[in-house]
Amino acid sequence: MITAGAVTFELADGTATVGEGGAVAVPRGRAHGFRNDGDVPATIVGLFTPAGYENYFRDVAKAVAHGANVTPALLTELRSRYRTTSWPE
């Protein structure tokens, strides 16, 4: 659920921008991505299954907090810890 701002989701069947109060469900194993295209921070409350994938986002936050630039190479390395890949590949 989007609790603040708006988030753009890339899904196999197209792109959707979802604002505050909206939600998106992505079945396990489906390719997807999301980003904040807006000028203000967005907040997402997410449920990830199986448990543990939320740690990917913690790893990204830690890397940024330690001064890392978010690059495709960094995200690929972090995703590899959680048996997931970038999309599109």
PDB file of C-alpha atoms in Angstrom:
ATOM      1  CA  MET A   1       0.000   0.000   0.000  1.00  0.00           C
ATOM      2  CA  ILE A   2       1.211   3.483  -0.820  1.00  0.00           C
ATOM      3  CA  THR A   3       0.951   5.593   2.319  1.00  0.00           C
ATOM      4  CA  ALA A   4       2.541   8.784   0.941  1.00  0.00           C
ATOM      5  CA  GLY A   5       3.442  10.133  -2.475  1.00  0.00           C
ATOM      6  CA  ALA A   6       3.118   8.036  -5.627  1.00  0.00           C
ATOM      7  CA  VAL A   7       5.014   5.040  -6.962  1.00  0.00           C
ATOM      8  CA  THR A   8       5.328   3.876 -10.567  1.00  0.00           C
ATOM      9  CA  PHE A   9       5.169   0.105 -11.028  1.00  0.00           C
ATOM     10  CA  GLU A  10       6.534  -1.724 -14.070  1.00  0.00           C
ATOM     11  CA  LEU A  11       4.575  -4.911 -14.598  1.00  0.00           C
ATOM     12  CA  ALA A  12       4.528  -7.445 -17.402  1.00  0.00           C
ATOM     13  CA  ASP A  13       1.258  -5.992 -18.686  1.00  0.00           C
ATOM     14  CA  GLY A  14       2.268  -2.322 -18.492  1.00  0.00           C
ATOM     15  CA  THR A  15       3.090   0.589 -16.231  1.00  0.00           C
ATOM     16  CA  ALA A  16       0.881   1.991 -13.488  1.00  0.00           C
ATOM     17  CA  THR A  17       1.403   4.932 -11.158  1.00  0.00           C
ATOM     18  CA  VAL A  18      -0.279   4.397  -7.808  1.00  0.00           C
ATOM     19  CA  GLY A  19      -0.914   7.182  -5.330  1.00  0.00           C
ATOM     20  CA  GLU A  20      -1.589   7.405  -1.629  1.00  0.00           C
ATOM     21  CA  GLY A  21      -4.117   4.810  -0.499  1.00  0.00           C
ATOM     22  CA  GLY A  22      -3.565   2.617  -3.561  1.00  0.00           C
ATOM     23  CA  ALA A  23      -2.056  -0.845  -3.675  1.00  0.00           C
ATOM     24  CA  VAL A  24      -0.538  -3.303  -6.126  1.00  0.00           C
ATOM     25  CA  ALA A  25      -0.306  -7.066  -5.765  1.00  0.00           C
ATOM     26  CA  VAL A  26       2.366  -8.945  -7.699  1.00  0.00           C
ATOM     27  CA  PRO A  27       2.233 -12.752  -7.643  1.00  0.00           C
ATOM     28  CA  ARG A  28       5.405 -14.524  -6.563  1.00  0.00           C
ATOM     29  CA  GLY A  29       7.771 -15.089  -9.457  1.00  0.00           C
ATOM     30  CA  ARG A  30       6.337 -12.324 -11.667  1.00  0.00           C
ATOM     31  CA  ALA A  31       8.742  -9.806 -13.114  1.00  0.00           C
ATOM     32  CA  HIS A  32       8.164  -6.307 -11.777  1.00  0.00           C
ATOM     33  CA  GLY A  33       9.869  -3.173 -10.628  1.00  0.00           C
ATOM     34  CA  PHE A  34       8.941   0.093  -8.964  1.00  0.00           C
ATOM     35  CA  ARG A  35      10.308   3.580  -8.583  1.00  0.00           C
ATOM     36  CA  ASN A  36       9.437   7.003  -7.272  1.00  0.00           C
ATOM     37  CA  ASP A  37       9.196   9.371 -10.246  1.00  0.00           C
ATOM     38  CA  GLY A  38       7.912  12.212  -8.081  1.00  0.00           C
ATOM     39  CA  ASP A  39       9.602  15.155  -6.442  1.00  0.00           C
ATOM     40  CA  VAL A  40       8.554  14.104  -2.931  1.00  0.00           C
ATOM     41  CA  PRO A  41       9.423  10.976  -0.970  1.00  0.00           C
ATOM     42  CA  ALA A  42       7.027   8.068  -1.290  1.00  0.00           C
ATOM     43  CA  THR A  43       6.290   5.533   1.413  1.00  0.00           C
ATOM     44  CA  ILE A  44       5.302   1.926   0.755  1.00  0.00           C
ATOM     45  CA  VAL A  45       4.058  -0.624   3.252  1.00  0.00           C
ATOM     46  CA  GLY A  46       4.987  -3.935   1.636  1.00  0.00           C
ATOM     47  CA  LEU A  47       4.441  -7.596   2.336  1.00  0.00           C
ATOM     48  CA  PHE A  48       7.112  -9.868   0.892  1.00  0.00           C
ATOM     49  CA  THR A  49       6.980 -13.630   0.624  1.00  0.00           C
ATOM     50  CA  PRO A  50       8.896 -15.686   1.284  1.00  0.00           C
ATOM     51  CA  ALA A  51      10.154 -13.964   4.402  1.00  0.00           C
ATOM     52  CA  GLY A  52      13.622 -12.479   4.187  1.00  0.00           C
ATOM     53  CA  TYR A  53      13.413 -10.484   0.966  1.00  0.00           C
ATOM     54  CA  GLU A  54      12.735  -7.341   2.967  1.00  0.00           C
ATOM     55  CA  ASN A  55      16.418  -7.557   3.893  1.00  0.00           C
ATOM     56  CA  TYR A  56      17.320  -6.641   0.303  1.00  0.00           C
ATOM     57  CA  PHE A  57      15.798  -3.205   0.904  1.00  0.00           C
ATOM     58  CA  ARG A  58      17.639  -2.940   4.213  1.00  0.00           C
ATOM     59  CA  ASP A  59      20.876  -3.755   2.388  1.00  0.00           C
ATOM     60  CA  VAL A  60      20.207  -1.000  -0.155  1.00  0.00           C
ATOM     61  CA  ALA A  61      19.505   1.478   2.654  1.00  0.00           C
ATOM     62  CA  LYS A  62      22.722   0.475   4.484  1.00  0.00           C
ATOM     63  CA  ALA A  63      24.788   0.871   1.321  1.00  0.00           C
ATOM     64  CA  VAL A  64      23.373   4.353   0.710  1.00  0.00           C
ATOM     65  CA  ALA A  65      23.886   5.313   4.369  1.00  0.00           C
ATOM     66  CA  HIS A  66      27.547   4.360   3.957  1.00  0.00           C
ATOM     67  CA  GLY A  67      27.923   6.589   0.891  1.00  0.00           C
ATOM     68  CA  ALA A  68      27.393   4.093  -1.951  1.00  0.00           C
ATOM     69  CA  ASN A  69      25.876   5.260  -5.204  1.00  0.00           C
ATOM     70  CA  VAL A  70      22.879   3.189  -6.270  1.00  0.00           C
ATOM     71  CA  THR A  71      24.060   1.697  -9.553  1.00  0.00           C
ATOM     72  CA  PRO A  72      22.795  -1.259 -11.575  1.00  0.00           C
ATOM     73  CA  ALA A  73      25.949  -3.158 -10.519  1.00  0.00           C
ATOM     74  CA  LEU A  74      25.283  -2.533  -6.816  1.00  0.00           C
ATOM     75  CA  LEU A  75      21.643  -3.592  -7.109  1.00  0.00           C
ATOM     76  CA  THR A  76      22.613  -6.719  -9.056  1.00  0.00           C
ATOM     77  CA  GLU A  77      25.107  -7.684  -6.357  1.00  0.00           C
ATOM     78  CA  LEU A  78      22.575  -7.116  -3.563  1.00  0.00           C
ATOM     79  CA  ARG A  79      19.800  -8.952  -5.420  1.00  0.00           C
ATOM     80  CA  SER A  80      22.047 -11.962  -5.903  1.00  0.00           C
ATOM     81  CA  ARG A  81      21.983 -12.494  -2.132  1.00  0.00           C
ATOM     82  CA  TYR A  82      18.228 -13.079  -2.357  1.00  0.00           C
ATOM     83  CA  ARG A  83      18.032 -15.239  -5.506  1.00  0.00           C
ATOM     84  CA  THR A  84      16.470 -12.527  -7.631  1.00  0.00           C
ATOM     85  CA  THR A  85      17.568 -10.656 -10.743  1.00  0.00           C
ATOM     86  CA  SER A  86      17.045  -7.291 -12.381  1.00  0.00           C
ATOM     87  CA  TRP A  87      14.172  -6.805 -14.801  1.00  0.00           C
ATOM     88  CA  PRO A  88      14.311  -6.498 -17.678  1.00  0.00           C
ATOM     89  CA  GLU A  89      17.392  -8.625 -17.981  1.00  0.00           C
TER      90      GLU A  89
END
